Amino acid sequence: MSNIADNLRTYLHSSHLRLIERTSAVCSSRSEKIYLAGGVVRDVLLGTTPSNLDIVVVHPQYEFVDHLARGIGGEVVSRSQFDTFKIIVSSDEIDVATARREEYIRPGALPTVEETSIEEDLSRRDFSVNSMAVSLNQDSWGELLDPHGGEGDLKQKLLRVLHERSFIDDPTRILRAIRYAVRLNFHIHSETYRLFKRDMVYLQDISGDRVRHELERTMTEPFAWDVLLRGEEEGVLSAIHSGLKFGRIHNAVNTSNEQRVEGNDVVLAALIYFSSDVQMGELAIRLKMGTRWSRIVREVRLIKSASQRLRAPGLSRSELFTLLCDLHPEVIHGCAITTQDTAVKSSLYFYLNDLRCIRPSIDGDDLLALGVPEGPQVGELLDRLLHDRLEGLLSSRADEEAFVVNKLKGCLD
Ligand code: CTP
């Protein structure tokens, strides 16, 4: 059995290393077996620093988690129905789970769980590279448990499920497969790929919350665009809903680094831009969208419905500003990337790059100080100053003050 204590020391964030050393010490007088498991093991074997710590404890005795939290100076902040816990220590988080077996009554349903051994816990997992554990007990610190050949698959850059029903049990693994394939630059093993294609249909069975959560995770990846483009190529997005499509932006996104902007609102706006109104409505229901996502859908709809005005040759700078100023820049950006209409695209980029931050230099207090009486005239003047700034009729604070003074003297309309 190999020992990867060196990898832990080298690649774990120093505060994470301290935390697992303290965890090990706190548990030294107890009988439970404790492990780091899942992505954290994969990452340290790949020589990268994991962002989170997942600890698995086998057959914990009563109040194990509270004992652990107290011992490492942390606080248990959440407990789930599946015996998983989150402990916060200063600014770090540890996820603690009881080693468990999972049983799925039907595809996509949440599993029923039962306590079990670490080996069985590892065999319920998604891919071999995520199915390894490292002992944190003092007498076996750093020993690697790799019953499914995860280390070998890491070396061969392969994603492989552990059994034939893996994607049926949990169809979110289909999305996870493309996420890891792109992030790690791994191949999906041929048999796994056959199952991936075969079982994509089960994506229809998972709840809106679970699909949305998986999409959200994907959108925060640094390679979100690539993952989702791959998802579209493979038919994963359309298996979720026909309204999720990048359509014709494929080439644009593939060829231009400039457009690989991060931020999940940008990606979501781009992803739904080509959906019809009906599809957007259906998507909102299918993905059980909350306030933020619904707002993005609404704003994309607004931009699409303003297309005619956005492409009109005589559109003034202030009209363009008024059309877009209440919308989130990320959404405008997503639409700008996606639209194939060059006139609309240049209006959206012109707003984002040139107009969006234009404001008058003077504010309401300045106007009062210049002698404008309190009341509606203040707001009207501010609107006028903004308009003239946008149109390039005023270009400095001095211009603005002169404008206001002249206005007060009655020299202007
Ligand atoms: N897991 C699984 N099937 C899922 C989700 C998770 O088997 N549908 C298992 C995997 O072993 C995974 C671990 O649970 O490594 C933790 O899940 P998660 O935090 O989603 O994955 P990580 O690999 O830790 O995280 P990341 O994708 O951010 O690297």
Short mmCIF file of C-alpha atoms and ligand atoms in Angstrom, two decimals:
data_model
loop_
_atom_site.label_atom_id
_atom_site.label_comp_id
_atom_site.label_asym_id
_atom_site.label_seq_id
_atom_site.Cartn_x
_atom_site.Cartn_y
_atom_site.Cartn_z
CA MET A 1 0.00 0.00 0.00
CA SER A 2 1.55 3.34 -0.96
CA ASN A 3 1.90 6.22 1.42
CA ILE A 4 1.21 9.73 0.13
CA ALA A 5 2.04 11.72 3.27
CA ASP A 6 4.56 13.69 1.18
CA ASN A 7 1.86 14.73 -1.28
CA LEU A 8 -0.30 15.92 1.61
CA ARG A 9 2.58 17.94 3.03
CA THR A 10 3.53 19.40 -0.34
CA TYR A 11 0.20 20.17 -1.94
CA LEU A 12 -2.30 20.86 0.84
CA HIS A 13 -2.81 24.46 1.78
CA SER A 14 -0.86 24.99 5.02
CA SER A 15 -3.99 25.74 7.03
CA HIS A 16 -5.63 22.57 5.65
CA LEU A 17 -2.58 20.53 6.59
CA ARG A 18 -2.69 21.94 10.12
CA LEU A 19 -6.38 21.11 10.31
CA ILE A 20 -5.99 17.47 9.34
CA GLU A 21 -3.02 17.10 11.71
CA ARG A 22 -5.18 18.47 14.51
CA THR A 23 -8.04 16.21 13.43
CA SER A 24 -5.71 13.24 13.63
CA ALA A 25 -4.47 14.25 17.09
CA VAL A 26 -7.99 14.88 18.42
CA CYS A 27 -9.05 11.41 17.21
CA SER A 28 -5.94 9.59 18.47
CA SER A 29 -7.63 8.41 21.64
CA ARG A 30 -10.74 7.25 19.77
CA SER A 31 -11.50 4.08 17.93
CA GLU A 32 -12.92 5.51 14.69
CA LYS A 33 -11.04 5.26 11.43
CA ILE A 34 -10.78 8.60 9.65
CA TYR A 35 -9.82 9.38 6.07
CA LEU A 36 -9.51 12.15 3.56
CA ALA A 37 -11.50 10.99 0.54
CA GLY A 38 -12.62 11.98 -2.94
CA GLY A 39 -11.42 15.00 -4.88
CA VAL A 40 -8.87 16.05 -2.28
CA VAL A 41 -6.93 12.79 -2.76
CA ARG A 42 -7.20 13.08 -6.55
CA ASP A 43 -5.85 16.62 -6.44
CA VAL A 44 -2.84 15.99 -4.19
CA LEU A 45 -1.91 13.00 -6.37
CA LEU A 46 -2.12 15.25 -9.41
CA GLY A 47 0.12 17.76 -7.66
CA THR A 48 -2.52 20.47 -7.30
CA THR A 49 -3.89 22.14 -4.19
CA PRO A 50 -7.45 21.12 -3.37
CA SER A 51 -9.90 23.82 -2.40
CA ASN A 52 -11.87 21.79 0.12
CA LEU A 53 -11.34 19.04 2.65
CA ASP A 54 -13.62 16.01 2.72
CA ILE A 55 -13.21 13.74 5.72
CA VAL A 56 -14.89 10.35 6.03
CA VAL A 57 -15.30 8.67 9.39
CA VAL A 58 -16.18 4.99 9.71
CA HIS A 59 -18.87 4.02 12.22
CA PRO A 60 -18.58 7.15 14.34
CA GLN A 61 -19.58 6.87 17.94
CA TYR A 62 -22.11 9.13 19.55
CA GLU A 63 -21.28 12.86 19.19
CA PHE A 64 -18.11 12.22 17.17
CA VAL A 65 -18.56 15.36 15.08
CA ASP A 66 -19.15 17.60 18.09
CA HIS A 67 -16.09 16.14 19.77
CA LEU A 68 -14.03 16.75 16.62
CA ALA A 69 -15.31 20.30 16.17
CA ARG A 70 -14.51 21.16 19.79
CA GLY A 71 -11.08 19.56 19.53
CA ILE A 72 -10.03 21.52 16.46
CA GLY A 73 -11.55 24.77 17.71
CA GLY A 74 -14.35 24.84 15.16
CA GLU A 75 -18.10 24.91 14.99
CA VAL A 76 -20.53 22.51 13.33
CA VAL A 77 -22.53 24.76 11.04
CA SER A 78 -24.66 22.23 9.18
CA ARG A 79 -25.91 18.66 9.42
CA SER A 80 -27.68 16.88 6.57
CA GLN A 81 -30.09 13.97 6.36
CA PHE A 82 -27.20 11.88 4.93
CA ASP A 83 -25.00 12.20 8.00
CA THR A 84 -22.79 14.85 6.48
CA PHE A 85 -21.57 17.80 8.50
CA LYS A 86 -19.76 21.01 7.86
CA ILE A 87 -17.31 22.34 10.41
CA ILE A 88 -15.96 25.85 10.16
CA VAL A 89 -12.61 26.64 11.73
CA SER A 90 -11.57 30.28 11.33
CA SER A 91 -11.90 30.80 7.59
CA ASP A 92 -11.56 27.11 6.68
CA GLU A 93 -14.24 24.51 6.14
CA ILE A 94 -14.15 20.77 6.57
CA ASP A 95 -16.86 18.48 5.29
CA VAL A 96 -17.26 15.40 7.43
CA ALA A 97 -19.32 12.41 6.32
CA THR A 98 -20.00 9.02 7.78
CA ALA A 99 -18.79 6.19 5.51
CA ARG A 100 -21.98 5.12 3.79
CA ARG A 101 -23.59 2.80 1.29
CA GLU A 102 -26.22 4.32 -0.98
CA GLU A 103 -29.25 2.73 -2.52
CA TYR A 104 -31.23 4.36 -5.31
CA ILE A 105 -34.90 3.36 -5.49
CA ARG A 106 -35.25 4.83 -8.98
CA PRO A 107 -32.95 6.71 -11.40
CA GLY A 108 -32.16 10.22 -10.24
CA ALA A 109 -33.89 9.81 -6.86
CA LEU A 110 -32.06 10.74 -3.72
CA PRO A 111 -30.47 7.65 -2.20
CA THR A 112 -31.26 5.94 1.05
CA VAL A 113 -28.07 5.61 3.05
CA GLU A 114 -26.65 3.21 5.57
CA GLU A 115 -23.40 3.22 7.52
CA THR A 116 -20.71 0.98 6.11
CA SER A 117 -16.96 0.39 5.67
CA ILE A 118 -14.59 2.78 3.90
CA GLU A 119 -14.21 0.27 1.04
CA GLU A 120 -17.96 0.22 0.40
CA ASP A 121 -18.10 3.96 0.72
CA LEU A 122 -15.46 4.29 -1.99
CA SER A 123 -17.29 1.88 -4.25
CA ARG A 124 -20.48 4.00 -4.32
CA ARG A 125 -18.60 6.93 -5.86
CA ASP A 126 -18.62 8.40 -9.35
CA PHE A 127 -15.20 7.85 -10.98
CA SER A 128 -12.19 5.77 -10.02
CA VAL A 129 -10.06 8.91 -9.68
CA ASN A 130 -12.54 10.22 -7.07
CA SER A 131 -12.72 6.90 -5.25
CA MET A 132 -9.52 6.96 -3.23
CA ALA A 133 -8.96 7.69 0.45
CA VAL A 134 -5.96 8.52 2.64
CA SER A 135 -5.77 7.46 6.25
CA LEU A 136 -5.55 10.21 8.87
CA ASN A 137 -5.17 7.86 11.83
CA GLN A 138 -1.82 8.29 13.51
CA ASP A 139 -0.66 4.69 13.09
CA SER A 140 -1.37 4.70 9.34
CA TRP A 141 -1.10 8.40 8.48
CA GLY A 142 -0.83 8.95 4.71
CA GLU A 143 -1.66 5.39 3.59
CA LEU A 144 -3.51 5.39 0.30
CA LEU A 145 -6.62 3.24 -0.19
CA ASP A 146 -7.18 2.76 -3.89
CA PRO A 147 -9.43 -0.27 -4.47
CA HIS A 148 -10.57 0.85 -7.95
CA GLY A 149 -7.30 1.69 -9.63
CA GLY A 150 -7.74 5.45 -9.34
CA GLU A 151 -4.03 6.21 -9.22
CA GLY A 152 -3.44 4.24 -12.43
CA ASP A 153 -6.32 6.07 -14.14
CA LEU A 154 -4.89 9.39 -13.01
CA LYS A 155 -1.62 8.47 -14.70
CA GLN A 156 -3.45 7.50 -17.87
CA LYS A 157 -5.72 10.56 -17.63
CA LEU A 158 -8.84 8.42 -17.70
CA LEU A 159 -12.30 8.93 -16.28
CA ARG A 160 -13.91 5.63 -15.50
CA VAL A 161 -17.11 4.81 -13.62
CA LEU A 162 -17.00 1.96 -11.14
CA HIS A 163 -20.05 0.06 -12.30
CA GLU A 164 -22.58 -0.20 -15.07
CA ARG A 165 -25.42 1.64 -13.27
CA SER A 166 -23.41 4.62 -12.07
CA PHE A 167 -25.01 7.22 -14.38
CA ILE A 168 -28.45 5.71 -13.87
CA ASP A 169 -28.12 5.91 -10.09
CA ASP A 170 -27.01 9.48 -10.32
CA PRO A 171 -27.39 11.19 -13.71
CA THR A 172 -25.70 14.37 -12.41
CA ARG A 173 -22.51 12.32 -12.93
CA ILE A 174 -23.03 12.88 -16.66
CA LEU A 175 -22.46 16.58 -16.12
CA ARG A 176 -19.64 15.83 -13.71
CA ALA A 177 -17.97 13.65 -16.35
CA ILE A 178 -17.64 16.50 -18.83
CA ARG A 179 -16.64 18.89 -16.05
CA TYR A 180 -13.72 16.67 -15.01
CA ALA A 181 -12.85 15.68 -18.59
CA VAL A 182 -12.38 19.33 -19.50
CA ARG A 183 -10.91 20.55 -16.22
CA LEU A 184 -8.36 17.75 -15.92
CA ASN A 185 -7.96 17.23 -19.66
CA PHE A 186 -8.88 13.55 -19.22
CA HIS A 187 -10.46 11.09 -21.65
CA ILE A 188 -13.69 9.39 -20.82
CA HIS A 189 -12.89 5.65 -20.89
CA SER A 190 -14.58 3.92 -23.85
CA GLU A 191 -16.95 1.75 -21.80
CA THR A 192 -17.77 4.68 -19.54
CA TYR A 193 -18.45 6.78 -22.65
CA ARG A 194 -20.87 4.15 -23.93
CA LEU A 195 -22.77 4.32 -20.61
CA PHE A 196 -22.57 8.12 -20.63
CA LYS A 197 -24.32 8.18 -24.02
CA ARG A 198 -26.75 5.43 -23.11
CA ASP A 199 -27.85 7.00 -19.84
CA MET A 200 -28.04 10.66 -20.83
CA VAL A 201 -31.78 10.26 -21.12
CA TYR A 202 -31.99 9.91 -17.31
CA LEU A 203 -31.04 13.55 -16.93
CA GLN A 204 -34.74 14.20 -17.44
CA ASP A 205 -35.48 12.44 -14.17
CA ILE A 206 -33.43 14.56 -11.81
CA SER A 207 -34.97 17.40 -9.90
CA GLY A 208 -34.61 20.99 -11.07
CA ASP A 209 -32.63 21.86 -7.95
CA ARG A 210 -30.03 19.17 -8.60
CA VAL A 211 -29.53 20.01 -12.28
CA ARG A 212 -29.35 23.72 -11.50
CA HIS A 213 -26.85 23.10 -8.73
CA GLU A 214 -24.64 21.06 -11.08
CA LEU A 215 -24.91 23.72 -13.81
CA GLU A 216 -24.07 26.40 -11.27
CA ARG A 217 -20.95 24.49 -10.24
CA THR A 218 -20.00 24.14 -13.87
CA MET A 219 -20.45 27.84 -14.52
CA THR A 220 -18.02 28.77 -11.75
CA GLU A 221 -15.27 26.58 -13.25
CA PRO A 222 -12.45 28.47 -14.95
CA PHE A 223 -13.22 26.40 -18.07
CA ALA A 224 -16.98 26.85 -17.87
CA TRP A 225 -17.36 27.75 -21.54
CA ASP A 226 -15.40 24.73 -22.68
CA VAL A 227 -17.31 22.41 -20.38
CA LEU A 228 -20.66 23.69 -21.58
CA LEU A 229 -19.63 23.69 -25.23
CA ARG A 230 -18.54 20.09 -24.77
CA GLY A 231 -21.87 19.45 -23.05
CA GLU A 232 -23.65 20.82 -26.08
CA GLU A 233 -21.56 18.76 -28.51
CA GLU A 234 -22.25 15.59 -26.55
CA GLY A 235 -25.98 16.29 -26.35
CA VAL A 236 -25.92 16.73 -22.56
CA LEU A 237 -27.43 20.22 -22.60
CA SER A 238 -30.29 19.27 -24.90
CA ALA A 239 -30.91 16.19 -22.75
CA ILE A 240 -31.56 18.60 -19.88
CA HIS A 241 -33.70 20.96 -21.96
CA SER A 242 -33.89 21.97 -25.60
CA GLY A 243 -33.63 25.64 -24.58
CA LEU A 244 -30.04 25.24 -23.36
CA LYS A 245 -27.83 25.86 -26.39
CA PHE A 246 -24.98 28.02 -27.48
CA GLY A 247 -26.03 27.50 -31.10
CA ARG A 248 -24.02 29.54 -33.48
CA ILE A 249 -21.54 31.00 -31.04
CA HIS A 250 -19.51 27.79 -31.08
CA ASN A 251 -16.91 29.17 -33.41
CA ALA A 252 -16.81 32.58 -31.80
CA VAL A 253 -16.20 31.12 -28.36
CA ASN A 254 -13.75 28.58 -29.65
CA THR A 255 -11.59 31.06 -31.42
CA SER A 256 -11.55 34.11 -29.22
CA ASN A 257 -9.83 34.15 -25.86
CA GLU A 258 -11.14 37.62 -25.26
CA GLN A 259 -14.60 36.14 -25.01
CA ARG A 260 -13.68 33.59 -22.36
CA VAL A 261 -14.99 35.84 -19.68
CA GLU A 262 -15.66 34.39 -16.30
CA GLY A 263 -18.77 34.90 -14.22
CA ASN A 264 -21.72 32.62 -14.30
CA ASP A 265 -24.28 35.30 -15.16
CA VAL A 266 -22.41 35.89 -18.43
CA VAL A 267 -22.38 32.19 -19.21
CA LEU A 268 -26.05 31.67 -18.34
CA ALA A 269 -27.12 34.67 -20.44
CA ALA A 270 -25.14 33.26 -23.39
CA LEU A 271 -26.56 29.82 -22.84
CA ILE A 272 -30.20 30.88 -23.06
CA TYR A 273 -29.88 33.64 -25.65
CA PHE A 274 -31.06 31.46 -28.52
CA SER A 275 -34.02 30.04 -26.60
CA SER A 276 -37.48 31.12 -27.61
CA ASP A 277 -39.67 32.88 -25.07
CA VAL A 278 -41.59 29.64 -24.55
CA GLN A 279 -38.38 27.69 -23.96
CA MET A 280 -37.15 30.29 -21.47
CA GLY A 281 -40.39 29.97 -19.55
CA GLU A 282 -40.09 26.18 -19.55
CA LEU A 283 -36.46 26.36 -18.48
CA ALA A 284 -37.35 28.58 -15.55
CA ILE A 285 -39.75 25.88 -14.39
CA ARG A 286 -37.52 22.88 -15.24
CA LEU A 287 -34.55 24.34 -13.36
CA LYS A 288 -36.70 25.74 -10.56
CA MET A 289 -34.97 29.03 -11.04
CA GLY A 290 -34.75 31.33 -8.07
CA THR A 291 -34.58 35.10 -8.10
CA ARG A 292 -31.13 35.52 -9.64
CA TRP A 293 -31.54 33.13 -12.54
CA SER A 294 -35.08 34.39 -13.23
CA ARG A 295 -33.74 37.91 -13.32
CA ILE A 296 -31.13 36.86 -15.89
CA VAL A 297 -33.83 35.25 -18.05
CA ARG A 298 -35.94 38.42 -17.81
CA GLU A 299 -33.02 40.63 -18.79
CA VAL A 300 -32.02 38.43 -21.74
CA ARG A 301 -35.62 38.62 -22.94
CA LEU A 302 -35.58 42.41 -22.62
CA ILE A 303 -32.39 42.69 -24.64
CA LYS A 304 -33.72 40.39 -27.35
CA SER A 305 -36.96 42.31 -27.54
CA ALA A 306 -35.00 45.56 -27.90
CA SER A 307 -32.95 44.18 -30.83
CA GLN A 308 -34.66 46.31 -33.43
CA ARG A 309 -33.88 49.49 -31.55
CA LEU A 310 -30.36 48.33 -30.71
CA ARG A 311 -29.56 47.86 -34.39
CA ALA A 312 -31.24 51.08 -35.59
CA PRO A 313 -28.67 53.28 -37.36
CA GLY A 314 -29.95 56.49 -35.74
CA LEU A 315 -29.82 55.20 -32.15
CA SER A 316 -28.34 57.97 -30.01
CA ARG A 317 -25.87 57.36 -27.21
CA SER A 318 -28.35 58.51 -24.59
CA GLU A 319 -31.10 56.27 -26.00
CA LEU A 320 -28.74 53.31 -25.91
CA PHE A 321 -27.83 54.15 -22.32
CA THR A 322 -31.50 54.37 -21.32
CA LEU A 323 -32.26 51.01 -22.94
CA LEU A 324 -29.55 49.20 -21.02
CA CYS A 325 -28.73 51.09 -17.84
CA ASP A 326 -31.04 49.09 -15.57
CA LEU A 327 -29.68 45.72 -16.72
CA HIS A 328 -26.74 43.83 -15.24
CA PRO A 329 -23.53 44.23 -17.27
CA GLU A 330 -22.83 40.48 -17.08
CA VAL A 331 -26.12 39.74 -18.81
CA ILE A 332 -25.44 42.37 -21.48
CA HIS A 333 -22.01 40.81 -21.92
CA GLY A 334 -23.42 37.30 -22.35
CA CYS A 335 -25.84 38.59 -25.00
CA ALA A 336 -23.07 40.57 -26.73
CA ILE A 337 -20.94 37.44 -27.02
CA THR A 338 -23.81 35.40 -28.35
CA THR A 339 -25.72 37.55 -30.78
CA GLN A 340 -24.92 37.06 -34.45
CA ASP A 341 -26.35 40.46 -35.33
CA THR A 342 -23.26 42.63 -35.74
CA ALA A 343 -25.13 45.91 -35.26
CA VAL A 344 -26.70 44.70 -32.01
CA LYS A 345 -23.36 43.27 -30.89
CA SER A 346 -21.54 46.55 -31.44
CA SER A 347 -24.25 48.54 -29.64
CA LEU A 348 -24.00 46.21 -26.63
CA TYR A 349 -20.21 46.40 -26.54
CA PHE A 350 -20.27 50.16 -27.08
CA TYR A 351 -22.55 50.51 -24.07
CA LEU A 352 -20.37 48.20 -21.95
CA ASN A 353 -17.04 49.70 -22.91
CA ASP A 354 -17.82 53.37 -23.46
CA LEU A 355 -21.13 54.49 -22.03
CA ARG A 356 -21.81 52.41 -18.97
CA CYS A 357 -19.69 54.37 -16.52
CA ILE A 358 -20.48 57.85 -17.78
CA ARG A 359 -21.98 60.03 -15.05
CA PRO A 360 -22.08 63.79 -14.52
CA SER A 361 -19.24 65.03 -12.28
CA ILE A 362 -21.55 67.08 -10.14
CA ASP A 363 -24.26 65.68 -7.92
CA GLY A 364 -27.42 66.94 -6.26
CA ASP A 365 -25.52 68.65 -3.42
CA ASP A 366 -23.35 70.48 -5.92
CA LEU A 367 -26.48 71.70 -7.70
CA LEU A 368 -27.91 73.05 -4.42
CA ALA A 369 -24.58 74.73 -3.71
CA LEU A 370 -24.77 76.37 -7.14
CA GLY A 371 -28.17 77.82 -6.18
CA VAL A 372 -30.63 75.35 -7.67
CA PRO A 373 -33.69 75.30 -5.39
CA GLU A 374 -34.59 72.01 -3.71
CA GLY A 375 -37.33 70.14 -5.60
CA PRO A 376 -37.95 68.39 -8.90
CA GLN A 377 -35.61 70.71 -10.78
CA VAL A 378 -32.63 68.96 -9.13
CA GLY A 379 -33.57 65.60 -10.66
CA GLU A 380 -34.40 67.17 -14.02
CA LEU A 381 -31.05 68.92 -14.14
CA LEU A 382 -29.17 65.76 -13.20
CA ASP A 383 -30.95 63.90 -16.03
CA ARG A 384 -30.08 66.67 -18.43
CA LEU A 385 -26.43 66.68 -17.34
CA LEU A 386 -26.24 62.92 -17.84
CA HIS A 387 -27.86 63.20 -21.25
CA ASP A 388 -25.46 65.94 -22.37
CA ARG A 389 -22.47 64.03 -20.99
CA LEU A 390 -23.52 60.92 -22.92
CA GLU A 391 -23.99 62.92 -26.10
CA GLY A 392 -20.60 64.52 -25.65
CA LEU A 393 -22.09 68.03 -25.32
CA LEU A 394 -20.43 68.47 -21.91
CA SER A 395 -17.02 67.04 -21.18
CA SER A 396 -15.80 68.40 -17.86
CA ARG A 397 -16.99 69.49 -14.44
CA ALA A 398 -16.37 73.10 -15.46
CA ASP A 399 -18.66 72.60 -18.51
CA GLU A 400 -21.35 71.20 -16.24
CA GLU A 401 -21.13 74.05 -13.73
CA ALA A 402 -21.22 76.63 -16.51
CA PHE A 403 -24.27 74.88 -17.94
CA VAL A 404 -26.09 74.99 -14.58
CA VAL A 405 -25.20 78.64 -13.95
CA ASN A 406 -26.44 79.62 -17.40
CA LYS A 407 -29.58 77.60 -16.88
CA LEU A 408 -30.25 79.43 -13.61
CA LYS A 409 -29.78 82.72 -15.36
CA GLY A 410 -32.42 81.63 -17.82
CA CYS A 411 -29.99 81.65 -20.72
CA LEU A 412 -30.74 78.06 -21.75
CA ASP A 413 -33.81 75.98 -22.49
N1 CTP B 1 -19.40 12.06 -5.51
C1 CTP B 1 -19.98 11.02 -6.23
N2 CTP B 1 -21.06 11.27 -7.03
C2 CTP B 1 -21.59 12.52 -7.12
C3 CTP B 1 -21.02 13.57 -6.37
C4 CTP B 1 -19.92 13.30 -5.58
O1 CTP B 1 -19.51 9.90 -6.17
N3 CTP B 1 -22.64 12.75 -7.89
C5 CTP B 1 -18.24 11.76 -4.65
C6 CTP B 1 -16.91 11.79 -5.38
O2 CTP B 1 -16.10 10.84 -4.78
C7 CTP B 1 -16.41 13.19 -5.09
C8 CTP B 1 -16.90 13.39 -3.66
O3 CTP B 1 -18.15 12.72 -3.62
O4 CTP B 1 -15.00 13.27 -5.19
C9 CTP B 1 -17.09 14.83 -3.25
O5 CTP B 1 -17.99 15.48 -4.14
P1 CTP B 1 -17.66 16.89 -4.73
O6 CTP B 1 -17.32 17.83 -3.65
O7 CTP B 1 -18.78 17.25 -5.64
O8 CTP B 1 -16.40 16.55 -5.65
P2 CTP B 1 -14.89 16.95 -5.47
O9 CTP B 1 -14.16 16.02 -6.38
O10 CTP B 1 -14.48 17.00 -4.06
O11 CTP B 1 -14.93 18.45 -5.90
P3 CTP B 1 -14.49 19.22 -7.18
O12 CTP B 1 -15.36 18.75 -8.30
O13 CTP B 1 -14.81 20.61 -6.80
O14 CTP B 1 -13.05 18.96 -7.39
#
